[in-house]
Short mmCIF file of C-alpha atoms in Angstrom, two decimals:
data_model
loop_
_atom_site.label_atom_id
_atom_site.label_comp_id
_atom_site.label_asym_id
_atom_site.label_seq_id
_atom_site.Cartn_x
_atom_site.Cartn_y
_atom_site.Cartn_z
CA GLY A 1380 125.84 126.45 112.53
CA LEU A 1381 124.82 128.06 109.29
CA ARG A 1382 128.33 128.27 107.87
CA ARG A 1383 128.56 124.46 107.84
CA TRP A 1384 125.14 124.03 106.25
CA ARG A 1385 125.34 123.68 102.47
CA ARG A 1386 122.66 123.16 99.88
CA PRO A 1387 123.11 119.59 98.58
CA PRO A 1388 123.98 119.56 94.85
CA SER A 1389 121.16 117.09 94.24
CA MET A 1390 118.68 119.72 95.39
CA ASP A 1391 119.34 121.83 92.31
CA GLN A 1392 117.19 119.48 90.24
CA PRO A 1393 113.39 119.61 90.41
CA LEU A 1394 111.95 117.74 93.38
CA ARG A 1395 108.48 116.98 91.98
CA ALA A 1396 109.34 113.60 90.46
CA ARG A 1397 111.19 112.48 93.61
CA GLU A 1398 108.39 113.60 95.93
CA ARG A 1399 105.55 111.99 94.02
CA PRO A 1400 104.97 108.28 94.49
CA GLN A 1401 104.43 106.36 91.26
CA ASN A 1402 100.82 105.49 92.04
CA ALA A 1403 99.59 108.95 93.11
CA PRO A 1404 98.46 111.26 90.32
CA ARG A 1405 99.93 114.74 90.74
CA GLU A 1406 96.54 116.42 90.07
CA ARG A 1407 94.85 114.52 92.92
CA LEU A 1408 97.59 115.44 95.39
CA ASP A 1409 97.51 119.08 94.31
CA LEU A 1410 93.75 119.17 94.79
CA LEU A 1411 94.04 117.71 98.30
CA ALA A 1412 96.99 119.92 99.21
CA ARG A 1413 95.69 123.21 97.91
CA ASP A 1414 95.41 125.92 100.56
CA ARG A 1415 93.83 123.82 103.31
CA PRO A 1416 95.43 124.92 106.61
CA GLY A 1417 93.56 127.96 107.84
CA ASP A 1418 91.67 128.60 104.60
CA ASP A 1419 88.30 128.62 106.41
CA GLY A 1420 89.54 129.79 109.78
CA HIS A 1421 90.87 128.04 112.82
CA ALA A 1422 87.63 126.03 113.33
CA ARG A 1423 88.54 123.97 110.27
CA LEU A 1424 92.05 123.14 111.39
CA PRO A 1425 91.21 119.68 112.84
CA GLU A 1426 89.63 118.87 109.44
CA SER A 1427 92.83 120.03 107.72
CA VAL A 1428 94.87 117.75 109.98
CA ALA A 1429 92.60 114.81 108.99
CA VAL A 1430 92.78 115.66 105.28
CA PHE A 1431 96.53 115.93 105.30
CA GLY A 1432 96.80 112.78 107.37
CA ASP A 1433 94.99 111.12 104.46
CA VAL A 1434 97.34 112.76 101.94
CA ILE A 1435 100.31 111.49 103.93
CA ALA A 1436 98.87 107.96 104.17
CA ARG A 1437 98.35 107.88 100.40
CA ALA A 1438 101.61 109.60 99.43
CA PRO A 1439 104.12 109.61 102.30
CA GLY A 1440 106.86 110.88 99.99
CA PHE A 1441 104.92 114.05 99.16
CA ALA A 1442 106.66 116.66 101.31
CA GLU A 1443 103.91 119.24 100.93
CA GLY A 1444 101.35 116.99 102.63
CA TRP A 1445 103.59 116.89 105.70
CA ASN A 1446 104.19 120.64 105.49
CA LYS A 1447 100.50 121.54 105.32
CA ARG A 1448 99.74 119.31 108.31
CA ALA A 1449 102.67 120.84 110.20
CA THR A 1450 101.15 124.27 109.51
CA ALA A 1451 97.75 123.19 110.80
CA TYR A 1452 99.31 121.71 113.94
CA TYR A 1453 101.27 124.92 114.49
CA LEU A 1454 98.13 127.05 114.17
CA MET A 1455 96.37 124.73 116.65
CA GLY A 1456 99.23 125.22 119.13
CA GLU A 1457 100.37 121.60 118.85
CA LEU A 1458 104.03 122.52 118.56
CA ASP A 1459 105.58 119.10 119.13
CA ARG A 1460 103.41 117.53 116.45
CA SER A 1461 104.26 120.39 114.10
CA LEU A 1462 107.97 119.86 114.80
CA ALA A 1463 107.64 116.15 113.99
CA ASP A 1464 105.97 116.91 110.67
CA CYS A 1465 108.59 119.60 109.83
CA GLU A 1466 111.21 116.88 110.37
CA GLU A 1467 109.41 114.72 107.84
CA VAL A 1468 109.32 117.63 105.35
CA VAL A 1469 113.07 118.30 105.53
CA ARG A 1470 113.80 114.55 105.40
CA ARG A 1471 112.12 114.63 101.98
CA ASN A 1472 113.20 118.10 100.93
CA PRO A 1473 116.17 119.49 102.94
CA VAL A 1474 115.82 122.96 101.37
CA HIS A 1475 112.07 123.46 102.01
CA PHE A 1476 112.26 127.03 103.24
CA GLY A 1477 108.67 126.90 104.56
CA ALA A 1478 109.54 124.03 106.87
CA LEU A 1479 112.85 125.61 107.86
CA SER A 1480 111.12 128.85 108.76
CA GLY A 1481 108.40 126.80 110.46
CA PHE A 1482 111.06 125.27 112.69
CA GLY A 1483 112.17 128.81 113.50
CA LEU A 1484 108.62 129.85 114.45
CA ILE A 1485 108.13 126.81 116.63
CA TYR A 1486 111.42 127.31 118.48
CA LEU A 1487 110.51 130.99 118.88
CA GLN A 1488 107.21 129.91 120.51
CA LYS A 1489 109.17 127.54 122.74
CA GLU A 1490 111.48 130.45 123.63
CA ASP A 1491 114.55 128.60 122.32
CA LEU A 1492 115.98 131.67 120.63
CA PRO A 1493 119.36 130.20 119.54
CA ARG A 1494 117.61 127.33 117.77
CA ALA A 1495 115.01 129.65 116.25
CA ALA A 1496 117.82 131.82 114.89
CA GLU A 1497 119.60 128.77 113.47
CA TYR A 1498 116.54 127.67 111.49
CA PHE A 1499 115.68 131.19 110.31
CA GLU A 1500 119.27 131.47 109.04
CA LYS A 1501 118.83 128.17 107.15
CA ALA A 1502 115.57 129.40 105.63
CA LEU A 1503 117.23 132.63 104.51
CA ALA A 1504 120.14 130.69 103.01
CA VAL A 1505 117.63 128.88 100.80
CA GLU A 1506 115.36 131.88 100.13
CA PRO A 1507 117.01 135.24 100.89
CA ASN A 1508 113.86 137.27 100.10
CA LEU A 1509 111.95 136.38 103.25
CA ALA A 1510 111.73 139.89 104.67
CA GLN A 1511 109.64 138.97 107.73
CA VAL A 1512 111.99 136.11 108.61
CA GLU A 1513 114.96 138.46 108.28
CA ALA A 1514 113.27 141.07 110.54
CA VAL A 1515 112.46 138.45 113.21
CA LEU A 1516 116.00 137.07 112.99
CA GLU A 1517 117.42 140.54 113.62
CA GLN A 1518 115.18 140.94 116.70
CA ILE A 1519 116.31 137.54 118.02
CA ARG A 1520 119.95 138.45 117.47
CA GLU A 1521 119.46 141.69 119.39
CA VAL A 1522 117.81 139.88 122.34
CA LEU A 1523 120.66 137.34 122.37
CA ARG A 1524 123.24 140.14 122.31
CA GLN A 1525 121.51 141.84 125.24
CA ARG A 1526 121.42 138.57 127.18
CA ARG A 1527 125.11 138.01 126.60
CA GLN A 1528 125.94 141.52 127.77
CA GLN A 1529 123.81 141.10 130.91
CA SER A 1530 125.57 137.87 131.80
CA ILE A 1531 129.01 139.50 131.67
#
C-alpha cells in the first residue's frame, strides 16, 4: 500500500538529463511533445498517437513522450494501451504524478476501485495539491466503505 511506497532518494535530482538520450536535442523533443493530446479535439487523437509513437521511437528514454501517448490512448478509450504506456512512464520516472493519476483514472474506468485508490494515493504522495484527485479519492473511499458495510 501507500505506507510502503517511498520516494526514491535519486528522484530528488532533476530528471531531464536522465530522460534525454544523448542524440536527441531537448528543443526538438519539446516541440514534438508540446500539448498534442486533445489540443485540436478528439478527431486528432490518432494523429497524436502517431506523433508520440515517433517521439518514443526517436527517444525511448523520454518519459513525457510515453505520457502524452498514454493520455491520447486514454482519451480514445484504449485503456489497456494507456496502461502499458503509463508503465513505461513510471519505469523512467517513478514519481511522475501525471502517470500515477492516469493509472488511477484508468482503474476507475475499469471499476477497479481499490487499485484506483492506490494510484491516486501515490499521485498525492508526490504532489499533494491535486484537488480533483483528492476529491475523487474521497468518493472512492466512501464507496469502498459502503461496500464493506453492506457485505457485513
